[in-house]
């Protein structure tokens, strides 16, 4: 099982496999053609409220992680997460984000859950 985490601003690589944008908003300055995104499951992204709360600096990454994991327990999100997990069993899945620090973002939380 291979799950990669990359910034969407990096050029696509041949070994990216399934490229999945995990941001709710389309990243600025990136054309859809240049991004080579295969999936954009918005139901797997943090809610607008959670995203704004975290970016406002109102809580820690650990608290954000807990709240986000709770959102991902929603049946619709859980089903999408299971589908990505199944894809990751047979091919590389690259999670794409515009986050400046992907290791402390929702994309990192997703990557961890896909490895479970």
Short mmCIF file of N, CA, C and O in Angstrom, two decimals:
data_model
loop_
_atom_site.label_atom_id
_atom_site.label_comp_id
_atom_site.label_asym_id
_atom_site.label_seq_id
_atom_site.Cartn_x
_atom_site.Cartn_y
_atom_site.Cartn_z
N UNK A 1 0.85 -1.18 0.00
CA UNK A 1 0.00 0.00 0.00
C UNK A 1 0.90 1.24 0.00
O UNK A 1 1.73 1.39 0.87
N UNK A 2 0.70 2.09 -0.99
CA UNK A 2 1.49 3.30 -1.07
C UNK A 2 0.58 4.52 -1.15
O UNK A 2 -0.24 4.63 -2.06
N UNK A 3 0.72 5.39 -0.16
CA UNK A 3 -0.01 6.65 -0.14
C UNK A 3 1.03 7.75 -0.05
O UNK A 3 1.87 7.75 0.85
N UNK A 4 0.99 8.65 -1.01
CA UNK A 4 1.93 9.76 -1.05
C UNK A 4 1.19 11.05 -0.75
O UNK A 4 0.01 11.18 -1.01
N UNK A 5 1.94 12.01 -0.24
CA UNK A 5 1.40 13.33 0.09
C UNK A 5 2.25 14.35 -0.66
O UNK A 5 3.46 14.38 -0.49
N UNK A 6 1.59 15.16 -1.51
CA UNK A 6 2.33 16.15 -2.29
C UNK A 6 1.54 17.44 -2.38
O UNK A 6 0.31 17.44 -2.30
N UNK A 7 2.27 18.52 -2.60
CA UNK A 7 1.61 19.80 -2.88
C UNK A 7 1.19 19.81 -4.33
O UNK A 7 1.90 19.33 -5.21
N UNK A 8 0.03 20.37 -4.58
CA UNK A 8 -0.51 20.39 -5.94
C UNK A 8 0.33 21.28 -6.86
O UNK A 8 0.30 21.15 -8.06
N UNK A 9 1.12 22.15 -6.28
CA UNK A 9 1.95 23.05 -7.08
C UNK A 9 3.19 22.35 -7.64
O UNK A 9 3.87 22.90 -8.51
N UNK A 10 3.48 21.15 -7.17
CA UNK A 10 4.59 20.37 -7.72
C UNK A 10 4.11 19.70 -9.00
O UNK A 10 2.96 19.28 -9.09
N UNK A 11 4.99 19.59 -10.00
CA UNK A 11 4.56 18.97 -11.25
C UNK A 11 4.23 17.49 -11.04
O UNK A 11 4.85 16.83 -10.19
N UNK A 12 3.26 16.98 -11.79
CA UNK A 12 2.93 15.55 -11.69
C UNK A 12 4.14 14.69 -12.02
O UNK A 12 4.99 15.07 -12.83
N UNK A 13 4.20 13.52 -11.39
CA UNK A 13 5.27 12.57 -11.65
C UNK A 13 4.65 11.27 -12.17
O UNK A 13 3.53 10.94 -11.79
N UNK A 14 5.37 10.54 -12.99
CA UNK A 14 4.82 9.30 -13.55
C UNK A 14 4.40 8.27 -12.50
O UNK A 14 3.47 7.51 -12.72
N UNK A 15 5.04 8.27 -11.35
CA UNK A 15 4.72 7.27 -10.33
C UNK A 15 3.70 7.77 -9.30
O UNK A 15 3.53 7.16 -8.25
N UNK A 16 2.97 8.86 -9.60
CA UNK A 16 1.95 9.38 -8.70
C UNK A 16 0.74 8.45 -8.58
O UNK A 16 0.03 8.48 -7.58
N UNK A 17 0.48 7.66 -9.59
CA UNK A 17 -0.68 6.79 -9.56
C UNK A 17 -1.96 7.60 -9.61
O UNK A 17 -2.09 8.54 -10.39
N UNK A 18 -2.90 7.28 -8.73
CA UNK A 18 -4.18 8.00 -8.66
C UNK A 18 -3.95 9.32 -7.94
O UNK A 18 -3.55 9.35 -6.78
N UNK A 19 -4.20 10.42 -8.62
CA UNK A 19 -3.99 11.76 -8.05
C UNK A 19 -5.32 12.30 -7.53
O UNK A 19 -6.26 12.46 -8.29
N UNK A 20 -5.36 12.54 -6.21
CA UNK A 20 -6.61 12.92 -5.54
C UNK A 20 -6.42 14.27 -4.85
O UNK A 20 -5.60 14.40 -3.94
N UNK A 21 -7.17 15.26 -5.29
CA UNK A 21 -7.16 16.58 -4.64
C UNK A 21 -8.02 16.48 -3.39
O UNK A 21 -9.19 16.10 -3.45
N UNK A 22 -7.44 16.81 -2.23
CA UNK A 22 -8.16 16.67 -0.96
C UNK A 22 -8.44 18.03 -0.32
O UNK A 22 -8.67 18.11 0.88
N UNK A 23 -8.44 19.09 -1.10
CA UNK A 23 -8.81 20.43 -0.63
C UNK A 23 -10.24 20.73 -1.06
O UNK A 23 -10.66 20.34 -2.15
N UNK A 24 -10.97 21.44 -0.23
CA UNK A 24 -12.35 21.80 -0.57
C UNK A 24 -12.39 22.84 -1.69
O UNK A 24 -13.28 22.82 -2.54
N UNK A 25 -11.43 23.76 -1.70
CA UNK A 25 -11.38 24.81 -2.71
C UNK A 25 -10.30 24.48 -3.73
O UNK A 25 -9.24 23.96 -3.39
N UNK A 26 -10.58 24.84 -4.99
CA UNK A 26 -9.56 24.63 -6.02
C UNK A 26 -8.39 25.56 -5.74
O UNK A 26 -8.59 26.75 -5.48
N UNK A 27 -7.16 25.08 -5.83
CA UNK A 27 -5.99 25.90 -5.52
C UNK A 27 -5.78 27.03 -6.53
O UNK A 27 -5.94 26.83 -7.73
N UNK A 28 -5.41 28.16 -6.00
CA UNK A 28 -5.16 29.33 -6.85
C UNK A 28 -3.95 29.09 -7.74
O UNK A 28 -2.96 28.51 -7.33
N UNK A 29 -4.08 29.59 -8.96
CA UNK A 29 -2.95 29.57 -9.88
C UNK A 29 -2.65 28.24 -10.53
O UNK A 29 -1.63 28.09 -11.18
N UNK A 30 -3.53 27.25 -10.36
CA UNK A 30 -3.30 25.94 -10.96
C UNK A 30 -4.46 25.64 -11.90
O UNK A 30 -5.61 25.62 -11.48
N UNK A 31 -4.13 25.41 -13.16
CA UNK A 31 -5.20 25.07 -14.10
C UNK A 31 -5.59 23.61 -13.92
O UNK A 31 -4.78 22.78 -13.50
N UNK A 32 -6.81 23.31 -14.24
CA UNK A 32 -7.28 21.93 -14.10
C UNK A 32 -6.53 20.99 -15.03
O UNK A 32 -6.25 19.85 -14.68
N UNK A 33 -6.15 21.47 -16.20
CA UNK A 33 -5.38 20.64 -17.13
C UNK A 33 -3.99 20.34 -16.58
O UNK A 33 -3.52 19.20 -16.65
N UNK A 34 -3.34 21.33 -16.02
CA UNK A 34 -1.97 21.14 -15.52
C UNK A 34 -1.93 20.31 -14.24
O UNK A 34 -0.93 19.66 -13.95
N UNK A 35 -3.03 20.29 -13.49
CA UNK A 35 -3.04 19.59 -12.21
C UNK A 35 -3.11 18.07 -12.36
O UNK A 35 -2.65 17.35 -11.48
N UNK A 36 -3.68 17.60 -13.44
CA UNK A 36 -3.83 16.16 -13.67
C UNK A 36 -4.47 15.46 -12.47
O UNK A 36 -3.97 14.45 -11.97
N UNK A 37 -5.59 16.00 -12.01
CA UNK A 37 -6.32 15.44 -10.88
C UNK A 37 -7.29 14.38 -11.39
O UNK A 37 -8.06 14.63 -12.31
N UNK A 38 -7.23 13.19 -10.78
CA UNK A 38 -8.14 12.10 -11.16
C UNK A 38 -9.44 12.14 -10.37
O UNK A 38 -10.49 11.77 -10.89
N UNK A 39 -9.35 12.55 -9.09
CA UNK A 39 -10.53 12.62 -8.24
C UNK A 39 -10.46 13.86 -7.37
O UNK A 39 -9.39 14.30 -6.99
N UNK A 40 -11.65 14.37 -7.04
CA UNK A 40 -11.76 15.52 -6.14
C UNK A 40 -12.94 15.28 -5.21
O UNK A 40 -14.02 15.87 -5.37
N UNK A 41 -12.79 14.40 -4.23
CA UNK A 41 -13.90 14.05 -3.33
C UNK A 41 -14.09 15.09 -2.23
O UNK A 41 -13.54 14.97 -1.12
N UNK A 42 -14.89 16.09 -2.49
CA UNK A 42 -15.06 17.19 -1.54
C UNK A 42 -15.62 16.74 -0.20
O UNK A 42 -15.38 17.37 0.82
N UNK A 43 -16.34 15.62 -0.18
CA UNK A 43 -16.90 15.12 1.08
C UNK A 43 -15.81 14.61 2.03
O UNK A 43 -16.07 14.39 3.20
N UNK A 44 -14.59 14.42 1.52
CA UNK A 44 -13.47 14.00 2.37
C UNK A 44 -12.68 15.18 2.92
O UNK A 44 -11.76 14.99 3.70
N UNK A 45 -13.05 16.37 2.53
CA UNK A 45 -12.31 17.54 2.99
C UNK A 45 -12.92 18.07 4.28
O UNK A 45 -14.09 17.83 4.57
N UNK A 46 -12.13 18.78 5.08
CA UNK A 46 -12.70 19.35 6.31
C UNK A 46 -13.83 20.33 5.98
O UNK A 46 -13.80 20.99 4.95
N UNK A 47 -14.80 20.39 6.86
CA UNK A 47 -15.89 21.33 6.67
C UNK A 47 -15.34 22.76 6.63
O UNK A 47 -14.25 23.03 7.14
N UNK A 48 -16.10 23.64 6.04
CA UNK A 48 -15.69 25.04 5.98
C UNK A 48 -15.46 25.59 7.38
O UNK A 48 -14.47 26.29 7.62
N UNK A 49 -16.34 25.24 8.31
CA UNK A 49 -16.20 25.73 9.68
C UNK A 49 -14.91 25.24 10.33
O UNK A 49 -14.19 26.01 10.97
N UNK A 50 -14.61 23.95 10.16
CA UNK A 50 -13.39 23.39 10.76
C UNK A 50 -12.15 23.99 10.11
O UNK A 50 -11.18 24.33 10.79
N UNK A 51 -12.18 24.12 8.79
CA UNK A 51 -11.04 24.70 8.08
C UNK A 51 -10.76 26.11 8.56
O UNK A 51 -9.62 26.47 8.86
N UNK A 52 -11.80 26.93 8.68
CA UNK A 52 -11.62 28.32 9.13
C UNK A 52 -11.15 28.36 10.58
O UNK A 52 -10.29 29.18 10.93
N UNK A 53 -11.68 27.49 11.42
CA UNK A 53 -11.28 27.43 12.83
C UNK A 53 -9.78 27.12 12.93
O UNK A 53 -9.05 27.79 13.65
N UNK A 54 -9.34 26.13 12.18
CA UNK A 54 -7.93 25.72 12.26
C UNK A 54 -7.01 26.80 11.71
O UNK A 54 -5.98 27.11 12.29
N UNK A 55 -7.36 27.40 10.59
CA UNK A 55 -6.51 28.42 9.98
C UNK A 55 -6.49 29.72 10.78
O UNK A 55 -5.58 30.52 10.63
N UNK A 56 -7.48 29.91 11.63
CA UNK A 56 -7.49 31.10 12.50
C UNK A 56 -6.55 30.92 13.70
O UNK A 56 -6.34 31.86 14.45
N UNK A 57 -6.00 29.72 13.85
CA UNK A 57 -5.06 29.48 14.94
C UNK A 57 -5.73 29.30 16.29
O UNK A 57 -5.11 29.51 17.33
N UNK A 58 -7.00 28.89 16.28
CA UNK A 58 -7.75 28.77 17.53
C UNK A 58 -7.51 27.46 18.27
O UNK A 58 -7.94 27.31 19.40
N UNK A 59 -6.84 26.51 17.64
CA UNK A 59 -6.62 25.23 18.29
C UNK A 59 -5.35 24.57 17.79
O UNK A 59 -4.73 25.00 16.82
N UNK A 60 -4.99 23.49 18.44
CA UNK A 60 -3.78 22.76 18.09
C UNK A 60 -4.05 21.80 16.92
O UNK A 60 -5.20 21.48 16.62
N UNK A 61 -2.98 21.31 16.34
CA UNK A 61 -3.11 20.32 15.27
C UNK A 61 -3.78 19.05 15.81
O UNK A 61 -4.61 18.46 15.13
N UNK A 62 -3.44 18.66 17.02
CA UNK A 62 -4.03 17.46 17.61
C UNK A 62 -5.54 17.61 17.77
O UNK A 62 -6.30 16.67 17.51
N UNK A 63 -6.00 18.78 18.20
CA UNK A 63 -7.43 19.02 18.33
C UNK A 63 -8.10 19.03 16.95
O UNK A 63 -9.19 18.48 16.77
N UNK A 64 -7.44 19.65 15.98
CA UNK A 64 -7.95 19.65 14.61
C UNK A 64 -8.09 18.22 14.11
O UNK A 64 -9.12 17.84 13.54
N UNK A 65 -7.06 17.41 14.33
CA UNK A 65 -7.07 16.01 13.88
C UNK A 65 -8.30 15.28 14.45
O UNK A 65 -9.01 14.60 13.73
N UNK A 66 -8.53 15.45 15.75
CA UNK A 66 -9.68 14.78 16.38
C UNK A 66 -11.00 15.23 15.79
O UNK A 66 -11.89 14.40 15.52
N UNK A 67 -11.15 16.52 15.58
CA UNK A 67 -12.40 17.04 15.01
C UNK A 67 -12.59 16.57 13.57
O UNK A 67 -13.70 16.24 13.13
N UNK A 68 -11.49 16.54 12.83
CA UNK A 68 -11.56 16.12 11.43
C UNK A 68 -11.89 14.62 11.34
O UNK A 68 -12.72 14.20 10.53
N UNK A 69 -11.25 13.82 12.18
CA UNK A 69 -11.56 12.39 12.18
C UNK A 69 -13.02 12.15 12.52
O UNK A 69 -13.64 11.24 11.98
N UNK A 70 -13.59 12.97 13.40
CA UNK A 70 -15.01 12.86 13.73
C UNK A 70 -15.87 13.16 12.49
O UNK A 70 -16.87 12.49 12.24
N UNK A 71 -15.46 14.17 11.71
CA UNK A 71 -16.20 14.49 10.48
C UNK A 71 -16.10 13.33 9.48
O UNK A 71 -17.06 13.03 8.77
N UNK A 72 -14.96 12.68 9.43
CA UNK A 72 -14.76 11.59 8.49
C UNK A 72 -15.54 10.33 8.87
O UNK A 72 -15.66 9.41 8.06
N UNK A 73 -16.07 10.29 10.08
CA UNK A 73 -16.90 9.16 10.50
C UNK A 73 -18.31 9.24 9.92
O UNK A 73 -19.05 8.25 9.96
N UNK A 74 -18.67 10.40 9.34
CA UNK A 74 -19.96 10.55 8.66
C UNK A 74 -20.05 9.46 7.58
O UNK A 74 -19.07 9.19 6.89
N UNK A 75 -21.22 8.81 7.44
CA UNK A 75 -21.33 7.70 6.48
C UNK A 75 -20.87 8.02 5.06
O UNK A 75 -20.20 7.20 4.42
N UNK A 76 -21.19 9.20 4.54
CA UNK A 76 -20.77 9.55 3.18
C UNK A 76 -19.26 9.65 3.06
O UNK A 76 -18.66 9.13 2.12
N UNK A 77 -18.64 10.31 4.03
CA UNK A 77 -17.18 10.44 4.02
C UNK A 77 -16.51 9.09 4.26
O UNK A 77 -15.51 8.76 3.62
N UNK A 78 -17.07 8.30 5.16
CA UNK A 78 -16.49 6.99 5.46
C UNK A 78 -16.50 6.09 4.23
O UNK A 78 -15.55 5.36 3.97
N UNK A 79 -17.57 6.18 3.44
CA UNK A 79 -17.65 5.38 2.22
C UNK A 79 -16.58 5.80 1.21
O UNK A 79 -15.92 4.96 0.59
N UNK A 80 -16.39 7.11 1.05
CA UNK A 80 -15.34 7.60 0.15
C UNK A 80 -13.95 7.20 0.64
O UNK A 80 -13.09 6.83 -0.15
N UNK A 81 -13.75 7.29 1.95
CA UNK A 81 -12.46 6.91 2.53
C UNK A 81 -12.19 5.42 2.29
O UNK A 81 -11.07 5.04 1.92
N UNK A 82 -13.21 4.58 2.44
CA UNK A 82 -13.05 3.15 2.16
C UNK A 82 -12.69 2.91 0.69
O UNK A 82 -11.86 2.05 0.38
N UNK A 83 -13.30 3.68 -0.21
CA UNK A 83 -12.98 3.55 -1.63
C UNK A 83 -11.54 3.91 -1.93
O UNK A 83 -10.86 3.22 -2.70
N UNK A 84 -11.05 4.99 -1.31
CA UNK A 84 -9.65 5.36 -1.50
C UNK A 84 -8.72 4.32 -0.89
O UNK A 84 -7.67 4.01 -1.45
N UNK A 85 -9.10 3.80 0.26
CA UNK A 85 -8.30 2.76 0.92
C UNK A 85 -8.19 1.54 -0.01
O UNK A 85 -7.13 0.94 -0.14
N UNK A 86 -9.30 1.19 -0.65
CA UNK A 86 -9.29 0.06 -1.58
C UNK A 86 -8.38 0.36 -2.77
O UNK A 86 -7.62 -0.51 -3.21
N UNK A 87 -8.43 1.57 -3.30
CA UNK A 87 -7.55 1.96 -4.40
C UNK A 87 -6.09 1.85 -3.99
O UNK A 87 -5.24 1.39 -4.76
N UNK A 88 -5.79 2.26 -2.76
CA UNK A 88 -4.40 2.26 -2.27
C UNK A 88 -3.87 0.84 -2.10
O UNK A 88 -2.65 0.64 -2.05
N UNK A 89 -4.75 -0.14 -2.01
CA UNK A 89 -4.30 -1.53 -1.89
C UNK A 89 -3.72 -2.05 -3.20
O UNK A 89 -2.93 -2.99 -3.20
N UNK A 90 -4.14 -1.45 -4.31
CA UNK A 90 -3.73 -1.98 -5.61
C UNK A 90 -2.86 -1.04 -6.43
O UNK A 90 -2.29 -1.45 -7.43
N UNK A 91 -2.76 0.22 -5.99
CA UNK A 91 -1.95 1.18 -6.74
C UNK A 91 -1.55 2.33 -5.83
O UNK A 91 -2.09 2.49 -4.75
N UNK A 92 -0.62 3.12 -6.29
CA UNK A 92 -0.21 4.30 -5.55
C UNK A 92 -1.32 5.33 -5.58
O UNK A 92 -1.94 5.57 -6.61
N UNK A 93 -1.57 5.94 -4.43
CA UNK A 93 -2.53 7.04 -4.33
C UNK A 93 -1.76 8.26 -3.83
O UNK A 93 -1.07 8.19 -2.81
N UNK A 94 -1.82 9.34 -4.58
CA UNK A 94 -1.15 10.58 -4.21
C UNK A 94 -2.20 11.60 -3.80
O UNK A 94 -3.06 11.96 -4.60
N UNK A 95 -2.13 12.02 -2.53
CA UNK A 95 -3.04 13.03 -2.02
C UNK A 95 -2.43 14.40 -2.28
O UNK A 95 -1.29 14.66 -1.90
N UNK A 96 -3.18 15.26 -2.94
CA UNK A 96 -2.71 16.58 -3.33
C UNK A 96 -3.37 17.66 -2.48
O UNK A 96 -4.58 17.63 -2.28
N UNK A 97 -2.57 18.61 -2.03
CA UNK A 97 -3.08 19.72 -1.25
C UNK A 97 -2.30 20.98 -1.58
O UNK A 97 -1.14 20.91 -1.98
N UNK A 98 -2.94 22.12 -1.37
CA UNK A 98 -2.26 23.40 -1.54
C UNK A 98 -1.61 23.85 -0.24
O UNK A 98 -0.90 24.84 -0.21
N UNK A 99 -1.84 23.11 0.82
CA UNK A 99 -1.31 23.47 2.13
C UNK A 99 0.21 23.68 2.09
O UNK A 99 0.93 22.89 1.49
N UNK A 100 0.66 24.73 2.75
CA UNK A 100 2.10 25.02 2.79
C UNK A 100 2.85 24.01 3.64
O UNK A 100 4.04 23.80 3.47
N UNK A 101 2.15 23.39 4.59
CA UNK A 101 2.76 22.39 5.46
C UNK A 101 1.90 21.13 5.43
O UNK A 101 1.13 20.88 6.36
N UNK A 102 2.02 20.31 4.39
CA UNK A 102 1.15 19.14 4.26
C UNK A 102 1.24 18.17 5.45
O UNK A 102 0.28 17.49 5.76
N UNK A 103 2.38 18.14 6.13
CA UNK A 103 2.54 17.20 7.24
C UNK A 103 1.68 17.56 8.45
O UNK A 103 1.45 16.72 9.31
N UNK A 104 1.24 18.80 8.54
CA UNK A 104 0.34 19.21 9.62
C UNK A 104 -0.94 19.77 9.02
O UNK A 104 -1.38 20.87 9.35
N UNK A 105 -1.53 18.97 8.14
CA UNK A 105 -2.76 19.38 7.48
C UNK A 105 -3.73 18.20 7.46
O UNK A 105 -3.40 17.08 7.86
N UNK A 106 -4.90 18.47 6.94
CA UNK A 106 -5.90 17.42 6.80
C UNK A 106 -5.42 16.30 5.88
O UNK A 106 -5.78 15.14 6.05
N UNK A 107 -4.57 16.64 4.91
CA UNK A 107 -4.04 15.62 3.99
C UNK A 107 -3.22 14.58 4.74
O UNK A 107 -3.28 13.39 4.43
N UNK A 108 -2.48 15.02 5.73
CA UNK A 108 -1.70 14.09 6.55
C UNK A 108 -2.62 13.17 7.36
O UNK A 108 -2.34 11.98 7.52
N UNK A 109 -3.71 13.72 7.86
CA UNK A 109 -4.68 12.91 8.60
C UNK A 109 -5.25 11.83 7.66
O UNK A 109 -5.31 10.66 8.03
N UNK A 110 -5.63 12.24 6.46
CA UNK A 110 -6.16 11.28 5.49
C UNK A 110 -5.13 10.21 5.15
O UNK A 110 -5.47 9.02 5.10
N UNK A 111 -3.90 10.62 4.92
CA UNK A 111 -2.85 9.66 4.58
C UNK A 111 -2.71 8.63 5.70
O UNK A 111 -2.57 7.42 5.44
N UNK A 112 -2.76 9.07 6.94
CA UNK A 112 -2.67 8.16 8.06
C UNK A 112 -3.84 7.19 8.12
O UNK A 112 -3.66 6.00 8.40
N UNK A 113 -5.03 7.69 7.83
CA UNK A 113 -6.21 6.83 7.87
C UNK A 113 -6.24 5.83 6.71
O UNK A 113 -6.76 4.73 6.84
N UNK A 114 -5.66 6.22 5.58
CA UNK A 114 -5.60 5.30 4.46
C UNK A 114 -4.63 4.15 4.72
O UNK A 114 -4.79 3.08 4.16
N UNK A 115 -3.67 4.39 5.57
CA UNK A 115 -2.70 3.35 5.91
C UNK A 115 -3.21 2.37 6.93
O UNK A 115 -2.59 1.35 7.18
N UNK A 116 -4.37 2.67 7.55
CA UNK A 116 -4.92 1.77 8.57
C UNK A 116 -5.47 0.50 7.96
O UNK A 116 -5.94 0.44 6.90
#
